Coordinates of N, CA and C in Angstrom, one line a residue:
Chain B
X1 N -176.6 21.7 75.5 CA -176.5 21.5 76.9 C -175.2 22.2 77.4
X2 N -175.4 23.3 78.2 CA -174.2 24.0 78.7 C -173.5 23.3 79.7
X3 N -172.1 23.3 79.6 CA -171.3 22.6 80.5 C -171.0 23.5 81.7
X4 N -170.0 23.0 82.5 CA -169.6 23.8 83.7 C -168.7 25.0 83.1
X5 N -169.0 26.2 83.6 CA -168.2 27.3 83.2 C -167.4 27.9 84.3
X6 N -166.3 28.5 84.1 CA -165.5 29.1 85.1 C -165.0 30.5 84.6
X7 N -164.9 31.4 85.5 CA -164.4 32.7 85.2 C -163.6 33.4 86.3
X8 N -162.5 34.0 86.0 CA -161.9 34.1 84.7 C -161.1 32.8 84.3
X9 N -160.7 32.7 83.1 CA -159.9 31.6 82.7 C -158.4 31.7 83.1
X10 N -158.0 32.9 83.1 CA -156.6 33.2 83.6 C -156.6 34.4 84.5
X11 N -155.7 34.4 85.5 CA -155.6 35.5 86.5 C -154.2 35.6 86.9
X12 N -153.6 36.8 86.7 CA -152.3 37.1 87.2 C -152.4 38.1 88.2
X13 N -151.8 37.8 89.4 CA -151.9 38.8 90.5 C -150.6 38.9 91.2
X14 N -150.5 39.9 92.0 CA -149.2 40.1 92.8 C -149.4 39.5 94.1
X15 N -148.3 39.0 94.7 CA -148.4 38.4 96.0 C -149.0 39.4 97.0
X16 N -149.9 38.8 97.8 CA -150.5 39.7 98.8 C -151.9 40.2 98.4
X17 N -152.2 40.1 97.2 CA -153.5 40.5 96.7 C -154.6 39.4 96.9
X18 N -155.8 39.8 96.9 CA -157.0 38.9 97.0 C -157.5 38.6 95.6
X19 N -157.9 37.3 95.4 CA -158.5 37.0 94.1 C -159.8 36.2 94.4
X20 N -160.7 36.3 93.5 CA -162.0 35.5 93.5 C -162.3 34.9 92.2
X21 N -162.6 33.6 92.2 CA -163.0 32.8 91.0 C -164.4 32.4 91.1
X22 N -165.0 32.3 90.0 CA -166.4 31.9 89.9 C -166.6 30.6 89.1
X23 N -167.5 29.8 89.6 CA -167.9 28.6 88.9 C -169.4 28.5 88.7
X24 N -169.9 28.3 87.5 CA -171.3 28.0 87.3 C -171.5 26.6 86.9
X25 N -172.2 25.8 87.7 CA -172.3 24.4 87.4 C -173.3 24.1 86.3
X26 N -173.4 22.9 85.9 CA -174.5 22.5 84.9 C -175.8 22.7 85.6
X27 N -176.8 23.2 84.9 CA -178.1 23.5 85.5 C -178.7 22.3 86.2
X28 N -179.2 22.5 87.3 CA -179.8 21.4 88.2 C -178.9 20.4 88.8
X29 N -177.6 20.6 88.6 CA -176.6 19.8 89.3 C -176.6 20.3 90.8
X30 N -176.7 19.4 91.7 CA -176.8 19.9 93.1 C -175.5 19.9 93.9
X31 N -174.5 19.1 93.3 CA -173.2 19.1 94.0 C -172.2 19.8 93.2
X32 N -171.3 20.6 93.9 CA -170.3 21.4 93.2 C -169.0 21.1 94.0
X33 N -167.9 20.9 93.2 CA -166.6 20.6 93.8 C -165.6 21.6 93.3
X34 N -164.6 21.8 94.2 CA -163.4 22.6 93.8 C -162.2 21.7 94.0
X35 N -161.3 21.7 93.0 CA -160.0 21.0 93.0 C -158.9 22.0 92.6
X36 N -157.7 21.7 93.1 CA -156.5 22.5 92.7 C -155.5 21.6 92.1
X37 N -154.9 22.0 91.0 CA -153.9 21.2 90.3 C -152.6 22.1 90.1
X38 N -151.5 21.6 90.7 CA -150.2 22.3 90.5 C -149.5 21.6 89.4
X39 N -148.5 22.2 88.9 CA -147.7 21.7 87.7 C -147.2 20.3 88.0
X40 N -147.5 19.4 87.0 CA -147.0 18.1 87.1 C -147.7 17.1 88.1
X41 N -148.7 17.6 88.7 CA -149.5 16.8 89.7 C -150.9 16.6 89.2
X42 N -151.6 15.6 89.7 CA -153.0 15.5 89.5 C -153.8 16.4 90.3
X43 N -155.0 16.7 90.0 CA -155.9 17.6 90.8 C -156.0 17.1 92.2
X44 N -156.2 18.0 93.1 CA -156.4 17.6 94.5 C -157.7 18.3 95.0
X45 N -158.5 17.5 95.7 CA -159.8 18.0 96.2 C -159.6 19.1 97.2
X46 N -160.4 20.1 97.1 CA -160.4 21.2 98.1 C -161.6 21.3 98.9
X47 N -162.8 21.3 98.3 CA -164.0 21.4 99.0 C -165.2 21.0 98.1
X48 N -166.4 20.7 98.7 CA -167.5 20.5 97.9 C -168.8 21.0 98.6
X49 N -169.8 21.3 97.8 CA -171.1 21.7 98.3 C -172.2 20.8 97.8
X50 N -173.2 20.6 98.7 CA -174.4 20.0 98.2 C -175.5 21.1 98.4
X51 N -176.0 21.5 97.3 CA -176.8 22.7 97.3 C -176.0 23.9 97.9
X52 N -176.5 24.6 98.9 CA -175.7 25.7 99.4 C -174.9 25.3 100.6
X53 N -174.9 24.0 101.1 CA -174.2 23.6 102.2 C -172.8 23.1 101.8
X54 N -171.8 23.6 102.5 CA -170.4 23.2 102.3 C -170.2 22.0 103.2
X55 N -170.1 20.8 102.6 CA -170.1 19.5 103.4 C -168.7 19.0 103.7
X56 N -167.7 19.3 103.0 CA -166.4 18.8 103.2 C -165.3 19.8 102.8
X57 N -164.3 19.9 103.6 CA -163.1 20.7 103.3 C -161.9 19.9 103.5
X58 N -161.0 20.1 102.5 CA -159.7 19.4 102.6 C -158.7 20.2 103.5
X59 N -157.8 19.6 104.1 CA -156.8 20.3 104.9 C -155.9 21.2 104.1
X60 N -156.0 21.0 102.7 CA -155.3 21.9 101.8 C -155.9 23.3 101.8
X61 N -157.2 23.4 102.3 CA -157.9 24.7 102.3 C -157.6 25.4 103.5
X62 N -156.5 26.3 103.4 CA -156.1 27.0 104.6 C -157.1 28.1 104.9
X63 N -156.8 28.8 106.0 CA -157.7 29.9 106.4 C -157.7 31.0 105.4
X64 N -156.8 31.1 104.5 CA -156.8 32.2 103.5 C -157.8 31.9 102.4
X65 N -158.3 30.6 102.3 CA -159.2 30.2 101.3 C -160.7 30.2 101.9
X66 N -161.6 30.7 101.1 CA -163.0 30.6 101.5 C -163.8 30.3 100.2
X67 N -164.8 29.5 100.4 CA -165.7 29.1 99.2 C -167.1 29.3 99.7
X68 N -167.9 29.8 98.8 CA -169.4 30.0 99.0 C -170.2 29.5 97.9
X69 N -171.4 29.1 98.1 CA -172.4 28.8 97.1 C -173.7 29.3 97.5
X70 N -173.9 30.6 97.4 CA -175.2 31.1 97.8 C -176.3 30.6 97.0
X71 N -177.4 30.3 97.6 CA -178.6 29.9 96.9 C -178.4 28.6 96.1
X72 N -177.3 27.9 96.3 CA -177.1 26.6 95.7 C -176.9 26.7 94.2
X73 N -176.5 27.8 93.7 CA -176.3 27.9 92.2 C -174.8 28.0 91.9
X74 N -174.3 29.2 91.5 CA -172.9 29.4 91.3 C -172.1 29.3 92.6
X75 N -170.8 29.2 92.4 CA -169.9 29.1 93.6 C -168.8 30.1 93.4
X76 N -168.3 30.6 94.4 CA -167.0 31.5 94.4 C -166.0 30.9 95.3
X77 N -164.8 31.0 94.9 CA -163.6 30.6 95.7 C -162.7 31.8 95.8
X78 N -162.5 32.3 97.0 CA -161.7 33.4 97.3 C -160.4 33.0 97.9
X79 N -159.3 33.6 97.5 CA -158.0 33.4 98.1 C -157.5 34.8 98.6
X80 N -157.3 34.9 99.9 CA -156.8 36.2 100.5 C -155.3 36.1 100.6
X81 N -154.7 37.3 100.5 CA -153.3 37.4 100.7 C -152.5 36.3 99.9
X82 N -152.7 36.3 98.6 CA -152.1 35.3 97.8 C -150.6 35.1 98.0
X83 N -150.1 33.9 97.9 CA -148.7 33.5 98.0 C -148.3 32.9 96.7
X84 N -147.0 32.8 96.4 CA -146.6 32.2 95.1 C -147.0 30.8 95.1
X85 N -147.1 30.1 96.2 CA -147.5 28.7 96.2 C -148.9 28.5 95.9
X86 N -149.7 29.5 95.7 CA -151.1 29.4 95.3 C -151.2 29.3 93.8
X87 N -150.1 29.6 93.1 CA -150.1 29.5 91.6 C -150.5 28.0 91.3
X88 N -151.6 27.9 90.5 CA -152.1 26.6 90.2 C -153.3 26.7 89.2
X89 N -153.8 25.6 88.8 CA -155.1 25.6 88.0 C -156.2 25.2 89.0
X90 N -157.2 26.0 89.1 CA -158.3 25.8 90.0 C -159.5 25.2 89.1
X91 N -159.9 24.0 89.4 CA -160.9 23.3 88.6 C -162.2 23.2 89.4
X92 N -163.3 23.4 88.7 CA -164.6 23.2 89.3 C -165.3 22.1 88.6
X93 N -166.1 21.3 89.4 CA -166.9 20.2 88.8 C -168.2 20.2 89.4
X94 N -169.2 19.6 88.7 CA -170.5 19.4 89.3 C -171.0 18.0 89.0
X95 N -172.0 17.6 89.8 CA -172.6 16.3 89.6 C -174.1 16.4 89.8
X96 N -174.9 15.6 89.0 CA -176.3 15.7 89.1 C -176.9 15.0 90.4
X97 N -178.1 15.3 90.7 CA -178.8 14.6 91.9 C -178.8 13.1 91.7
X98 N -178.4 12.4 92.7 CA -178.4 10.9 92.7 C -177.2 10.3 92.0
X99 N -176.4 11.1 91.4 CA -175.2 10.6 90.8 C -173.9 11.3 91.2
X100 N -173.6 11.2 92.5 CA -172.4 12.0 93.0 C -171.1 11.4 92.5
X101 N -171.1 10.2 91.9 CA -169.9 9.6 91.5 C -169.7 9.8 89.9
X102 N -170.2 10.9 89.4 CA -170.0 11.2 88.0 C -169.9 12.7 87.9
X103 N -168.7 13.2 87.9 CA -168.5 14.6 87.9 C -168.1 15.1 86.5
X104 N -168.6 16.3 86.3 CA -168.3 17.0 85.0 C -167.5 18.3 85.3
X105 N -166.4 18.4 84.6 CA -165.4 19.4 85.0 C -165.5 20.6 84.0
X106 N -165.2 21.8 84.6 CA -165.1 23.0 83.8 C -163.7 23.2 83.3
X107 N -163.4 24.3 82.5 CA -162.2 24.5 81.9 C -161.0 24.9 82.8
X108 N -161.4 25.3 84.0 CA -160.4 25.7 85.0 C -160.0 27.2 84.9
X109 N -159.5 27.7 86.0 CA -159.0 29.0 86.1 C -157.5 28.9 86.5
X110 N -156.6 29.4 85.6 CA -155.2 29.3 85.9 C -154.8 30.6 86.6
X111 N -154.2 30.4 87.8 CA -153.8 31.5 88.7 C -152.3 31.6 88.7
X112 N -151.7 32.7 88.4 CA -150.3 33.0 88.5 C -150.1 34.1 89.5
X113 N -149.3 33.8 90.6 CA -149.0 34.8 91.6 C -147.5 35.2 91.4
X114 N -147.3 36.5 91.1 CA -146.0 37.0 90.9 C -145.4 37.7 92.1
Chain S
X1 N -156.3 6.4 103.8 CA -156.4 7.5 102.7 C -156.1 6.9 101.4
X2 N -157.0 7.2 100.4 CA -156.8 6.6 99.1 C -155.6 7.2 98.4
X3 N -154.8 6.4 97.7 CA -153.7 6.8 96.9 C -153.8 6.2 95.5
X4 N -153.6 7.0 94.5 CA -153.7 6.5 93.1 C -152.3 6.7 92.4
X5 N -151.8 5.6 91.8 CA -150.5 5.7 91.2 C -150.7 5.3 89.7
X6 N -150.0 6.1 88.9 CA -150.1 5.8 87.4 C -148.7 5.5 86.9
X7 N -148.7 4.4 86.1 CA -147.4 4.0 85.5 C -147.7 3.7 84.0
X8 N -146.8 4.1 83.1 CA -145.6 4.9 83.4 C -145.9 6.4 83.5
X9 N -145.0 7.2 84.0 CA -145.2 8.6 84.1 C -145.2 9.3 82.7
X10 N -144.5 8.7 81.8 CA -144.4 9.3 80.4 C -144.2 8.1 79.5
X11 N -144.7 8.3 78.3 CA -144.7 7.2 77.3 C -144.6 7.9 75.9
X12 N -143.7 7.4 75.1 CA -143.5 7.9 73.7 C -143.6 6.7 72.8
X13 N -144.5 6.8 71.8 CA -144.7 5.7 70.9 C -144.9 6.2 69.4
X14 N -144.6 5.4 68.4 CA -144.9 5.8 67.1 C -146.4 5.6 66.7
X15 N -146.8 6.4 65.8 CA -148.2 6.3 65.4 C -148.6 4.9 65.0
X16 N -149.8 4.5 65.4 CA -150.3 3.2 65.0 C -150.2 2.1 66.0
X17 N -149.3 2.4 67.0 CA -149.1 1.4 68.1 C -150.4 1.3 69.0
X18 N -150.6 0.1 69.5 CA -151.6 -0.1 70.6 C -150.8 0.1 71.9
X19 N -151.4 0.7 72.9 CA -150.7 0.9 74.2 C -151.7 0.8 75.4
X20 N -151.0 0.6 76.5 CA -151.8 0.4 77.8 C -151.2 1.3 78.8
X21 N -152.1 2.0 79.5 CA -151.8 2.9 80.6 C -152.3 2.2 81.9
X22 N -151.5 2.2 82.9 CA -151.8 1.5 84.1 C -152.2 2.5 85.3
X23 N -153.1 2.1 86.1 CA -153.5 2.8 87.2 C -153.8 1.9 88.4
X24 N -153.2 2.2 89.6 CA -153.5 1.3 90.7 C -153.9 2.2 91.9
X25 N -154.8 1.7 92.8 CA -155.3 2.4 93.9 C -155.2 1.5 95.1
X26 N -155.0 2.2 96.3 CA -154.7 1.5 97.5 C -156.0 1.0 98.2
X27 N -157.0 1.7 98.1 CA -158.3 1.3 98.8 C -159.3 0.8 97.8
X28 N -159.6 -0.5 97.9 CA -160.4 -1.1 96.9 C -161.9 -0.8 97.1
X29 N -162.2 -0.1 98.2 CA -163.6 0.3 98.5 C -164.0 1.6 97.7
X30 N -163.8 1.5 96.4 CA -164.1 2.7 95.6 C -165.5 2.5 95.0
X31 N -166.0 3.6 94.6 CA -167.3 3.6 93.9 C -167.1 3.5 92.4
X32 N -166.9 4.6 91.7 CA -166.6 4.6 90.3 C -165.2 4.9 90.1
X33 N -164.7 4.6 88.9 CA -163.3 5.1 88.5 C -163.4 5.8 87.1
X34 N -162.7 6.8 87.0 CA -162.9 7.6 85.8 C -161.5 7.9 85.2
X35 N -161.4 7.9 83.8 CA -160.2 8.3 83.1 C -160.5 9.6 82.4
X36 N -159.5 10.5 82.5 CA -159.6 11.8 81.9 C -158.4 12.0 81.0
X37 N -158.6 13.0 80.0 CA -157.6 13.4 79.2 C -157.4 14.9 79.5
X38 N -156.1 15.4 79.5 CA -155.8 16.8 79.8 C -154.8 17.2 78.8
X39 N -155.1 18.2 77.9 CA -154.2 18.8 77.0 C -153.4 19.9 77.8
X40 N -152.2 20.3 77.4 CA -151.4 21.2 78.1 C -152.1 22.5 78.4
X41 N -152.1 22.9 79.6 CA -152.7 24.2 80.1 C -154.3 24.2 80.0
X42 N -154.9 23.1 79.8 CA -156.3 23.0 79.6 C -157.0 22.3 80.8
X43 N -158.3 22.2 80.8 CA -159.0 21.5 81.8 C -159.1 20.0 81.5
X44 N -160.0 19.3 82.2 CA -160.1 17.9 82.0 C -161.3 17.5 81.1
X45 N -161.0 16.5 80.2 CA -162.0 15.9 79.4 C -162.2 14.5 79.8
X46 N -163.5 14.2 80.2 CA -163.8 12.8 80.6 C -163.7 11.9 79.4
X47 N -163.1 10.7 79.6 CA -163.0 9.7 78.5 C -163.9 8.6 78.8
X48 N -163.7 8.0 80.0 CA -164.5 6.8 80.3 C -164.8 6.8 81.8
X49 N -166.0 6.4 82.2 CA -166.4 6.2 83.6 C -166.8 4.8 83.8
X50 N -166.1 4.1 84.7 CA -166.5 2.7 85.0 C -167.1 2.7 86.3
X51 N -168.4 2.2 86.3 CA -169.1 2.1 87.6 C -168.5 0.9 88.4
X52 N -168.7 0.9 89.7 CA -168.1 -0.1 90.5 C -168.5 -1.5 90.2
X53 N -169.7 -1.6 89.7 CA -170.3 -3.0 89.3 C -169.8 -3.5 88.0
X54 N -169.2 -2.6 87.2 CA -168.7 -3.0 85.9 C -167.3 -3.4 85.9
X55 N -166.9 -4.1 84.8 CA -165.5 -4.6 84.7 C -164.8 -3.8 83.6
X56 N -165.5 -3.2 82.6 CA -164.9 -2.4 81.6 C -165.9 -1.5 80.9
X57 N -165.3 -0.5 80.2 CA -166.1 0.4 79.4 C -165.3 0.6 78.1
X58 N -166.1 0.9 77.0 CA -165.4 1.1 75.7 C -166.0 2.3 75.1
X59 N -165.1 3.1 74.4 CA -165.6 4.2 73.6 C -164.6 4.4 72.5
X60 N -165.1 4.0 71.3 CA -164.2 4.1 70.1 C -163.0 3.3 70.2
X61 N -161.8 3.9 70.1 CA -160.5 3.2 70.2 C -160.1 3.0 71.7
X62 N -160.9 3.5 72.6 CA -160.5 3.4 74.0 C -161.3 2.3 74.7
X63 N -160.5 1.5 75.6 CA -161.2 0.5 76.4 C -160.5 0.6 77.8
X64 N -161.4 0.7 78.8 CA -160.9 0.8 80.2 C -161.4 -0.4 81.0
X65 N -160.6 -1.0 81.8 CA -161.0 -2.1 82.6 C -160.8 -1.7 84.1
X66 N -161.5 -2.4 84.9 CA -161.5 -2.2 86.4 C -161.5 -3.5 87.1
X67 N -160.5 -3.7 88.0 CA -160.4 -4.9 88.8 C -160.3 -4.4 90.3
X68 N -161.4 -4.3 91.0 CA -161.4 -3.7 92.3 C -160.6 -4.6 93.3
X69 N -160.7 -5.9 93.1 CA -160.0 -6.8 94.1 C -158.5 -6.6 94.1
X70 N -158.0 -6.3 92.9 CA -156.5 -6.1 92.8 C -156.1 -4.7 92.9
X71 N -157.1 -3.8 92.9 CA -156.8 -2.3 93.0 C -156.2 -1.8 91.7
X72 N -156.7 -2.2 90.5 CA -156.1 -1.8 89.3 C -157.1 -1.5 88.2
X73 N -156.7 -0.5 87.4 CA -157.4 -0.2 86.2 C -156.4 0.0 85.0
X74 N -156.8 -0.3 83.8 CA -156.0 -0.1 82.7 C -156.8 0.7 81.6
X75 N -156.1 1.5 80.9 CA -156.7 2.2 79.7 C -155.9 1.7 78.5
X76 N -156.7 1.1 77.6 CA -156.1 0.6 76.4 C -156.5 1.5 75.2
X77 N -155.4 2.0 74.5 CA -155.7 2.8 73.3 C -155.2 2.1 72.1
X78 N -156.1 1.8 71.2 CA -155.8 1.1 70.0 C -155.4 2.0 68.9
X79 N -154.5 1.6 68.0 CA -154.1 2.3 66.8 C -153.9 3.8 67.1
X80 N -152.9 4.1 68.0 CA -152.7 5.5 68.5 C -152.4 6.4 67.3
X81 N -152.8 7.7 67.6 CA -152.7 8.8 66.6 C -152.0 10.0 67.2
X82 N -151.3 10.8 66.5 CA -150.7 12.0 67.1 C -151.7 12.8 67.9
X83 N -152.9 12.9 67.5 CA -153.9 13.6 68.2 C -154.2 13.1 69.6
X84 N -153.7 11.9 69.9 CA -153.9 11.3 71.2 C -152.9 11.8 72.2
X85 N -151.9 12.5 71.7 CA -150.9 13.1 72.6 C -151.5 14.0 73.6
X86 N -151.3 13.7 74.9 CA -151.9 14.4 76.0 C -151.5 13.7 77.3
X87 N -151.9 14.3 78.4 CA -151.8 13.6 79.7 C -153.1 12.9 80.1
X88 N -152.9 11.7 80.5 CA -154.1 10.8 80.8 C -154.1 10.7 82.3
X89 N -155.2 11.0 82.9 CA -155.4 10.9 84.4 C -156.4 9.9 84.8
X90 N -156.1 9.2 85.8 CA -157.0 8.2 86.4 C -157.4 8.7 87.7
X91 N -158.7 8.5 88.1 CA -159.2 9.1 89.3 C -160.3 8.1 89.9
X92 N -160.2 7.9 91.2 CA -161.1 7.0 91.9 C -162.0 7.8 92.8
X93 N -163.3 7.4 92.8 CA -164.3 8.0 93.6 C -164.3 7.2 94.9
X94 N -164.1 7.9 96.0 CA -164.2 7.3 97.4 C -165.3 7.9 98.2
X95 N -165.3 7.8 99.5 CA -166.3 8.4 100.3 C -166.5 9.9 100.1
X96 N -167.7 10.4 100.4 CA -168.0 11.8 100.2 C -168.0 12.2 98.7
X97 N -167.9 11.2 97.8 CA -168.0 11.4 96.4 C -166.8 12.3 95.9
X98 N -165.7 12.4 96.7 CA -164.6 13.1 96.2 C -163.7 12.2 95.3
X99 N -163.0 12.9 94.4 CA -162.1 12.1 93.5 C -160.7 12.2 94.0
X100 N -160.0 11.1 93.9 CA -158.5 11.1 94.2 C -157.9 10.8 92.8
X101 N -157.0 11.7 92.4 CA -156.3 11.5 91.1 C -154.9 11.0 91.2
X102 N -154.5 10.3 90.2 CA -153.1 10.0 90.0 C -152.4 11.2 89.4
X103 N -151.1 11.1 89.3 CA -150.3 12.2 88.7 C -150.4 12.2 87.2
X104 N -150.9 11.2 86.6 CA -151.0 11.2 85.1 C -149.9 10.5 84.4
X105 N -150.2 10.1 83.2 CA -149.2 9.5 82.2 C -149.2 10.5 81.0
X106 N -148.0 11.0 80.8 CA -147.9 12.0 79.6 C -147.6 11.1 78.4
X107 N -148.5 11.2 77.4 CA -148.3 10.4 76.2 C -148.0 11.2 75.0
X108 N -147.0 10.8 74.3 CA -146.6 11.5 73.0 C -146.6 10.4 71.9
X109 N -147.4 10.7 70.9 CA -147.5 9.8 69.7 C -146.9 10.5 68.6
X110 N -145.8 10.0 68.0 CA -145.1 10.7 67.0 C -145.6 10.1 65.6
X111 N -145.7 11.0 64.6 CA -146.1 10.6 63.3 C -145.1 9.7 62.6

């Protein structure tokens, strides 16, 4: 059984550049979530999708952030004009139909903005 | 707004000790509660999921309890081992099925 996968695992970028992360959920999981974790903190919710619809966005998700889930399969999270404060671990999770309160997490993408 | 607090922030124990990690949440209207383990620089590994109708869950040397009325959960680790060294995160499911995490307890088990 393949788990949640994320790509890339690590990304180093210069301030001002755009970056895009990908998340592939567990097959047939209809809900997909993005969280961000900064050093020494617990993960914080960013946004989630049910199928292809983006249903909730946190106030943490500034205008520089955009997430998509075309066709309700994989999802991408793009950060435009990166800032040093964007350096964090970006975690993706998915949950199966009828079980939204049981999320399975991927390995995360660690972003470093220099 | 749900807030999750974990105490202590860090814990150091010798191998073999039994220990308890504490988690409290402000809004008792939670659905499930989940405990995770996180190794340095890594993602989250789910340890135990307690459904809102349950009082506890057990897996091997781990036992987690949930008391919604008091807004508390505990994670009990029996006979700790150096391999248990990690950060343990507690998270509560609230509305919209989003998780609210605590900041974690960093555990160090010395041989």
